[in-house]
CSV table of C-alpha atoms and ligand atoms in Angstrom, one decimal:
chain,number,residue,atom,x,y,z
A,61,MET,CA,144.9,66.0,125.9
A,62,THR,CA,141.4,65.1,124.9
A,63,THR,CA,140.5,63.8,121.5
A,64,PHE,CA,136.7,63.8,121.8
A,65,HIS,CA,134.3,66.5,120.7
A,66,ARG,CA,133.4,69.0,123.3
A,67,GLY,CA,130.0,70.2,122.2
A,68,ARG,CA,129.3,71.6,125.7
A,69,ARG,CA,131.8,74.5,125.1
A,70,LEU,CA,129.2,76.4,123.1
A,71,ARG,CA,126.4,75.5,125.5
A,72,ARG,CA,127.9,77.0,128.7
A,73,THR,CA,126.0,80.3,128.9
A,74,PRO,CA,122.8,81.8,127.6
A,75,PRO,CA,124.6,84.3,125.4
A,76,LEU,CA,126.8,81.6,123.9
A,77,ARG,CA,123.7,79.5,123.2
A,78,ALA,CA,121.9,82.4,121.7
A,79,LEU,CA,124.9,83.3,119.6
A,80,THR,CA,125.2,79.9,118.1
A,81,ARG,CA,121.5,79.1,117.7
A,82,GLU,CA,120.7,78.2,114.1
A,83,THR,CA,117.0,78.9,114.1
A,84,ALA,CA,116.0,82.6,114.4
A,85,PRO,CA,113.4,83.3,117.1
A,86,LEU,CA,109.8,83.4,116.1
A,87,LEU,CA,108.5,86.8,115.1
A,88,ALA,CA,105.0,88.2,115.3
A,89,GLU,CA,105.0,88.6,111.6
A,90,ASP,CA,105.6,84.9,111.0
A,91,LEU,CA,102.3,84.0,112.8
A,92,ILE,CA,98.8,83.5,111.4
A,93,MET,CA,95.9,83.2,113.9
A,94,PRO,CA,92.8,81.2,112.8
A,95,TRP,CA,89.4,82.4,114.0
A,96,PHE,CA,86.0,80.7,113.7
A,97,VAL,CA,83.3,83.1,112.9
A,98,ALA,CA,79.7,82.0,113.4
A,99,GLU,CA,76.7,83.3,111.7
A,100,SER,CA,74.4,84.4,114.6
A,101,ARG,CA,71.9,87.1,115.2
A,102,ASP,CA,73.7,87.6,118.5
A,103,ALA,CA,76.9,89.6,117.7
A,104,ASP,CA,78.2,88.7,121.2
A,105,PHE,CA,77.8,85.0,120.5
A,106,CYS,CA,80.8,83.3,122.0
A,107,LYS,CA,80.8,79.5,122.3
A,108,PRO,CA,83.8,77.7,123.7
A,109,ILE,CA,85.0,74.8,121.6
A,110,PRO,CA,85.3,71.9,124.1
A,111,SER,CA,88.0,70.0,122.4
A,112,MET,CA,90.1,73.2,121.9
A,113,PRO,CA,90.3,74.9,125.3
A,114,GLY,CA,90.8,78.7,124.8
A,115,GLN,CA,89.3,78.7,121.3
A,116,PHE,CA,85.7,79.8,120.5
A,117,GLN,CA,83.1,80.1,117.8
A,118,LEU,CA,82.5,83.9,117.7
A,119,GLY,CA,79.8,86.2,116.5
A,120,LEU,CA,80.9,89.2,114.5
A,121,GLY,CA,81.0,91.5,117.5
A,122,GLN,CA,83.0,89.1,119.6
A,123,LEU,CA,85.3,88.5,116.7
A,124,GLU,CA,86.0,92.2,116.5
A,125,LYS,CA,86.7,92.4,120.2
A,126,GLN,CA,89.1,89.4,120.2
A,127,VAL,CA,90.9,90.5,117.1
A,128,ALA,CA,91.3,94.0,118.6
A,129,ARG,CA,93.1,92.5,121.6
A,130,ALA,CA,95.3,90.3,119.3
A,131,VAL,CA,96.2,93.2,117.0
A,132,ASP,CA,97.1,95.3,120.0
A,133,ALA,CA,99.4,92.5,121.1
A,134,GLY,CA,101.1,92.6,117.6
A,135,LEU,CA,99.1,90.1,115.5
A,136,THR,CA,99.5,90.9,111.8
A,137,ALA,CA,97.6,88.1,110.0
A,138,VAL,CA,94.4,86.1,110.5
A,139,LEU,CA,92.9,83.1,108.8
A,140,LEU,CA,89.1,83.0,108.8
A,141,PHE,CA,86.8,80.0,108.9
A,142,GLY,CA,83.0,80.5,108.7
A,143,ILE,CA,80.2,78.5,110.4
A,144,PRO,CA,77.0,79.3,108.5
A,145,ALA,CA,73.5,79.3,110.1
A,146,VAL,CA,72.3,76.9,107.4
A,147,LYS,CA,74.2,74.2,105.5
A,148,ASP,CA,73.0,72.6,102.3
A,149,GLU,CA,74.2,70.3,99.5
A,150,ARG,CA,75.7,73.0,97.4
A,151,ALA,CA,77.5,75.0,100.1
A,152,SER,CA,75.5,78.1,99.2
A,153,GLY,CA,76.8,79.9,102.3
A,154,ALA,CA,80.4,79.6,101.1
A,155,TYR,CA,79.9,82.0,98.2
A,156,ALA,CA,77.0,84.1,99.4
A,157,GLU,CA,77.7,87.7,98.9
A,158,ASN,CA,76.6,88.3,102.5
A,159,GLY,CA,78.0,85.0,103.9
A,160,ILE,CA,79.5,85.0,107.3
A,161,VAL,CA,83.1,85.1,106.1
A,162,GLN,CA,82.4,87.8,103.6
A,163,GLN,CA,80.9,89.9,106.4
A,164,ALA,CA,83.8,89.2,108.7
A,165,VAL,CA,86.3,90.2,106.0
A,166,ARG,CA,84.5,93.5,105.4
A,167,LEU,CA,84.3,94.2,109.1
A,168,LEU,CA,88.0,93.5,109.8
A,169,LYS,CA,89.3,95.3,106.8
A,170,ARG,CA,87.2,98.4,107.5
A,171,ARG,CA,88.7,98.6,111.0
A,172,TRP,CA,92.2,97.4,110.3
A,173,PRO,CA,93.1,98.0,106.6
A,174,ALA,CA,96.7,96.9,107.3
A,175,LEU,CA,95.7,93.6,108.9
A,176,LEU,CA,96.3,90.6,106.6
A,177,VAL,CA,93.1,88.9,106.2
A,178,ILE,CA,93.4,85.4,104.7
A,179,THR,CA,90.4,83.3,104.0
A,180,ASP,CA,90.1,79.5,104.0
A,181,VAL,CA,88.4,78.5,100.8
A,182,CYS,CA,86.6,75.3,101.2
A,183,LEU,CA,83.0,74.0,101.1
A,184,CYS,CA,82.9,71.5,103.9
A,185,GLU,CA,81.8,73.9,106.6
A,186,TYR,CA,78.9,74.9,104.4
A,187,MET,CA,77.8,71.5,103.2
A,188,SER,CA,75.1,69.5,105.0
A,189,HIS,CA,77.2,66.4,104.4
A,190,GLY,CA,80.5,67.9,105.6
A,191,HIS,CA,82.6,67.0,102.5
A,192,CYS,CA,84.8,69.5,100.7
A,193,GLY,CA,83.1,69.0,97.4
A,194,LEU,CA,79.8,68.2,95.7
A,195,LEU,CA,78.8,64.6,96.3
A,196,ALA,CA,77.6,62.1,93.8
A,197,PRO,CA,74.6,59.9,94.7
A,198,ASP,CA,77.1,57.1,95.6
A,199,GLY,CA,78.8,59.4,98.0
A,200,GLU,CA,81.9,60.2,95.9
A,201,ALA,CA,83.2,63.7,96.2
A,202,LEU,CA,83.0,65.1,92.6
A,203,ASN,CA,86.1,66.9,91.4
A,204,ASP,CA,85.5,68.9,88.3
A,205,PRO,CA,81.9,70.0,89.2
A,206,THR,CA,83.2,71.4,92.5
A,207,LEU,CA,85.8,73.7,90.9
A,208,PRO,CA,83.4,76.5,89.8
A,209,LEU,CA,82.0,76.6,93.3
A,210,LEU,CA,85.4,76.9,94.8
A,211,ALA,CA,86.3,79.7,92.3
A,212,LYS,CA,83.1,81.5,93.2
A,213,THR,CA,83.9,81.2,96.9
A,214,ALA,CA,87.4,82.6,96.4
A,215,LEU,CA,86.1,85.5,94.2
A,216,SER,CA,83.4,86.4,96.8
A,217,HIS,CA,86.1,86.6,99.5
A,218,ALA,CA,88.2,88.8,97.2
A,219,GLN,CA,85.3,91.0,96.5
A,220,ALA,CA,84.7,91.4,100.3
A,221,GLY,CA,88.3,92.6,100.6
A,222,ALA,CA,90.4,89.5,101.5
A,223,ASP,CA,94.1,89.9,101.1
A,224,VAL,CA,94.9,86.3,100.4
A,225,VAL,CA,92.8,83.3,99.6
A,226,ALA,CA,93.8,79.8,100.8
A,227,PRO,CA,92.0,76.9,99.2
A,228,SER,CA,92.0,73.8,101.5
A,229,ASP,CA,89.7,71.4,99.7
A,230,MET,CA,92.3,69.2,97.8
A,231,MET,CA,90.3,69.0,94.6
A,232,ASP,CA,92.6,68.6,91.6
A,233,GLY,CA,92.8,71.8,89.5
A,234,ARG,CA,91.3,74.1,92.0
A,235,VAL,CA,94.3,76.5,92.0
A,236,ALA,CA,94.0,77.0,88.3
A,237,ALA,CA,90.2,77.5,88.5
A,238,ILE,CA,90.6,80.0,91.2
A,239,ARG,CA,93.5,81.8,89.6
A,240,ARG,CA,91.6,82.1,86.3
A,241,CYS,CA,88.5,83.4,88.0
A,242,LEU,CA,90.4,86.0,90.0
A,243,ASP,CA,92.3,87.2,87.0
A,244,ASP,CA,89.0,87.5,85.0
A,245,HIS,CA,87.5,89.7,87.7
A,246,ASN,CA,90.3,92.2,88.2
A,247,PHE,CA,92.0,90.4,91.0
A,248,ALA,CA,95.2,89.5,89.2
A,249,HIS,CA,97.1,91.0,92.1
A,250,LEU,CA,95.5,88.7,94.8
A,251,PRO,CA,97.8,85.9,96.0
A,252,VAL,CA,96.7,82.3,96.3
A,253,LEU,CA,98.2,80.5,99.3
A,254,SER,CA,97.5,76.9,98.5
A,255,TYR,CA,97.1,74.1,101.0
A,256,ALA,CA,99.0,72.1,98.4
A,257,VAL,CA,100.2,69.3,100.8
A,258,LYS,CA,97.3,68.4,103.0
A,259,TYR,CA,97.2,64.9,104.6
A,260,ALA,CA,94.1,63.0,105.6
A,261,SER,CA,94.9,63.5,109.2
A,262,ALA,CA,93.3,62.4,112.4
A,263,TYR,CA,94.8,65.6,113.9
A,264,TYR,CA,91.9,67.6,112.4
A,265,GLY,CA,89.4,66.1,114.8
A,266,PRO,CA,89.0,69.1,117.1
A,267,PHE,CA,88.7,71.4,114.1
A,268,ARG,CA,85.7,69.4,112.9
A,269,ASP,CA,84.0,70.0,116.3
A,270,ALA,CA,84.9,73.6,116.0
A,271,ALA,CA,83.6,74.1,112.5
A,272,GLU,CA,80.8,71.5,112.8
A,273,SER,CA,82.2,70.0,109.6
A,274,ALA,CA,82.9,66.3,110.3
A,275,PRO,CA,81.8,64.3,107.2
A,276,ALA,CA,78.4,62.7,107.9
A,277,SER,CA,79.6,59.6,106.1
A,278,GLY,CA,82.8,58.3,104.8
A,279,ASP,CA,86.1,60.1,105.2
A,280,ARG,CA,88.3,62.5,103.2
A,281,LYS,CA,90.9,59.9,102.1
A,282,SER,CA,89.9,60.1,98.4
A,283,TYR,CA,91.0,63.7,98.2
A,284,GLN,CA,93.4,64.4,101.1
A,285,MET,CA,96.8,62.7,101.0
A,286,ASP,CA,97.9,59.4,102.6
A,287,PRO,CA,100.1,60.0,105.6
A,288,GLY,CA,102.6,57.5,104.4
A,289,ASN,CA,103.5,59.5,101.3
A,290,ALA,CA,106.4,61.9,101.1
A,291,ARG,CA,107.3,62.0,97.4
A,292,GLU,CA,103.7,62.7,96.6
A,293,ALA,CA,104.0,65.9,98.5
A,294,LEU,CA,106.5,67.1,95.9
A,295,ARG,CA,104.1,66.3,93.1
A,296,GLU,CA,101.3,68.2,94.8
A,297,ALA,CA,103.5,71.1,95.5
A,298,ARG,CA,104.7,71.3,91.9
A,299,ALA,CA,101.2,70.9,90.5
A,300,ASP,CA,99.9,73.8,92.5
A,301,LEU,CA,102.8,76.0,91.5
A,302,ASP,CA,102.2,75.1,87.9
A,303,GLU,CA,98.6,76.2,88.3
A,304,GLY,CA,99.6,79.5,89.7
A,305,ALA,CA,99.9,79.2,93.5
A,306,ASP,CA,102.0,82.0,95.0
A,307,ALA,CA,102.8,80.2,98.3
A,308,LEU,CA,102.2,76.8,99.7
A,309,ILE,CA,101.0,75.2,103.0
A,310,VAL,CA,102.0,71.9,104.5
A,311,LYS,CA,99.5,70.5,106.9
A,312,PRO,CA,99.6,69.2,109.7
A,313,ALA,CA,103.0,70.6,110.8
A,314,GLY,CA,104.6,68.9,113.8
A,315,PRO,CA,104.3,65.3,112.7
A,316,TYR,CA,105.3,66.2,109.1
A,317,GLY,CA,108.6,68.0,109.7
A,318,ASP,CA,110.2,65.8,107.1
A,319,ILE,CA,107.6,66.9,104.5
A,320,ILE,CA,108.2,70.6,105.4
A,321,ARG,CA,111.9,70.1,104.9
A,322,ALA,CA,111.5,68.2,101.6
A,323,VAL,CA,109.1,70.7,100.1
A,324,ARG,CA,111.4,73.6,101.4
A,325,GLU,CA,114.3,72.1,99.5
A,326,GLN,CA,112.4,71.6,96.3
A,327,VAL,CA,110.4,74.9,95.9
A,328,ASP,CA,111.4,78.5,96.0
A,329,VAL,CA,108.1,80.1,97.0
A,330,PRO,CA,107.2,81.0,100.6
A,331,LEU,CA,106.3,78.0,102.7
A,332,CYS,CA,103.7,78.0,105.4
A,333,ALA,CA,103.0,75.2,107.9
A,334,TYR,CA,99.8,74.7,109.7
A,335,GLN,CA,100.0,73.5,113.3
A,336,VAL,CA,96.5,72.0,113.3
A,337,SER,CA,93.8,71.7,115.9
A,338,GLY,CA,94.9,68.3,117.2
A,339,GLU,CA,98.4,69.5,117.7
A,340,TYR,CA,97.1,72.5,119.7
A,341,SER,CA,94.6,70.4,121.7
A,342,MET,CA,97.2,67.8,122.7
A,343,ILE,CA,99.6,70.4,124.0
A,344,ARG,CA,96.8,72.3,125.8
A,345,ALA,CA,95.4,69.1,127.4
A,346,ALA,CA,98.8,68.0,128.7
A,347,GLY,CA,99.4,71.6,129.9
A,348,ILE,CA,96.1,71.8,131.7
A,349,ASN,CA,96.8,68.5,133.4
A,350,GLY,CA,100.2,69.8,134.6
A,351,TRP,CA,101.9,67.0,132.7
A,352,ILE,CA,104.1,69.3,130.7
A,353,ASP,CA,105.4,72.8,130.8
A,354,GLU,CA,102.9,74.1,128.4
A,355,GLN,CA,104.6,77.3,127.5
A,356,ALA,CA,107.9,75.6,126.9
A,357,VAL,CA,106.3,72.9,124.8
A,358,MET,CA,104.3,75.4,122.8
A,359,LEU,CA,107.5,77.4,121.9
A,360,GLU,CA,109.5,74.2,121.2
A,361,SER,CA,106.7,72.8,118.9
A,362,LEU,CA,106.8,76.0,116.8
A,363,GLN,CA,110.6,76.2,116.8
A,364,GLY,CA,110.6,72.7,115.4
A,365,ILE,CA,108.3,73.7,112.6
A,366,LYS,CA,110.4,76.7,111.8
A,367,ARG,CA,113.6,74.6,111.9
A,368,ALA,CA,112.0,72.1,109.5
A,369,GLY,CA,111.8,75.0,107.0
A,370,ALA,CA,108.6,76.9,107.4
A,371,ASP,CA,108.7,80.6,106.7
A,372,MET,CA,105.3,81.2,108.4
A,373,ILE,CA,103.1,79.2,110.7
A,374,VAL,CA,99.3,79.0,111.2
A,375,THR,CA,98.8,78.3,114.9
A,376,TYR,CA,96.0,78.6,117.4
A,377,PHE,CA,98.7,79.7,119.9
A,378,ALA,CA,99.5,82.9,117.9
A,379,GLU,CA,97.3,85.2,120.0
A,380,SER,CA,98.3,83.8,123.3
A,381,LEU,CA,102.0,83.9,122.4
A,382,LEU,CA,101.7,87.6,121.5
A,383,ARG,CA,99.6,88.5,124.5
A,384,GLN,CA,102.1,86.8,126.9
A,385,GLY,CA,104.9,88.6,125.2
A,386,LEU,CA,106.6,85.4,124.2
A,387,VAL,CA,106.9,86.5,120.7
A,388,ARG,CA,107.2,90.1,119.4
B,441,PBG,C1,88.7,72.6,105.7
B,441,PBG,C2,89.8,72.7,106.6
B,441,PBG,C3,90.2,71.7,107.6
B,441,PBG,C4,91.2,72.3,108.3
B,441,PBG,C5,91.5,73.5,107.7
B,441,PBG,N1,90.7,73.7,106.6
B,441,PBG,C6,89.5,70.5,108.0
B,441,PBG,C7,89.6,69.3,107.2
B,441,PBG,O1,90.1,69.3,106.1
B,441,PBG,O2,89.0,68.3,107.7
B,441,PBG,C8,91.9,71.7,109.5
B,441,PBG,C9,92.4,72.7,110.5
B,441,PBG,C10,92.7,72.1,111.8
B,441,PBG,O3,92.6,70.9,112.1
B,441,PBG,O4,93.1,73.0,112.6
B,441,PBG,N2,88.9,71.8,104.6
B,442,ZN,ZN1,87.0,71.2,103.5
């Protein structure tokens, strides 16, 4: 007679493993695909992002083509980032009525009314200096003077037809400023998906190539969170909920599974995790080199994020997962 635990009994066959698996498989509707839309006179503009193989800066025409393929494969939600033709010190392109994201939103919503179009609300892609807020002469990112610009940006996305706005700037009080502005302009129904828990992460490196938004000087550590902090994540989450956020994002995702879990246990709103550019690029690079089974690692990385407690995931793999039939 054996007295030890026989964990292998439930692992013997695929149906037994499936029956006893704790984390449900990923669904198409859990995935949000980010796209980079570039302001270009050439609608067919399509520039590969070297540090993110398989991802591109797209002109409006190319965006439409790529989204069409993804929607046909089952994609239900997109997250838009804009790359303006001109950057300045007030991020004018971020809240221009005919800015690149505003144009993209109108285009996508006209063709696919049911597609969920989420916009990233931030100023860094539109700032000549690459910071997420207005800069003081000494280089400090100013908090309160930045809030009206963020609110204007979110409102302009709403007016273009965005379904959800997602502020990613990490200025204090921005959810309240955006919520108030939306409510004052007949957008009380529009949800705010707040990047509440956003770390100052080196994993954003490839994104900054993609969006041409690396800070020209300094870093983002005075507004994004210190990677050593876990309790602070709960304060940030609560603060954003108090200000009126409808759902929260934790970012990055993979290396912050403990944070996803901790936030999941403390809040009762939908929780999104963002598998960021660096997480994507590392898996792709190792895959391209033949060092890992890329498809398996991609699925495992997302399963880990879901197991940690995320309800939905922003991932650059979304389109390829759907097109390969790995998620439906
Ligand atoms: C803009 C923004 C960033 C990301 C999403 N929104 C960059 C940053 O804060 O530096 C990162 C996304 C990624 O790395 O995939 N504030
Ligand atoms: Zn930013």
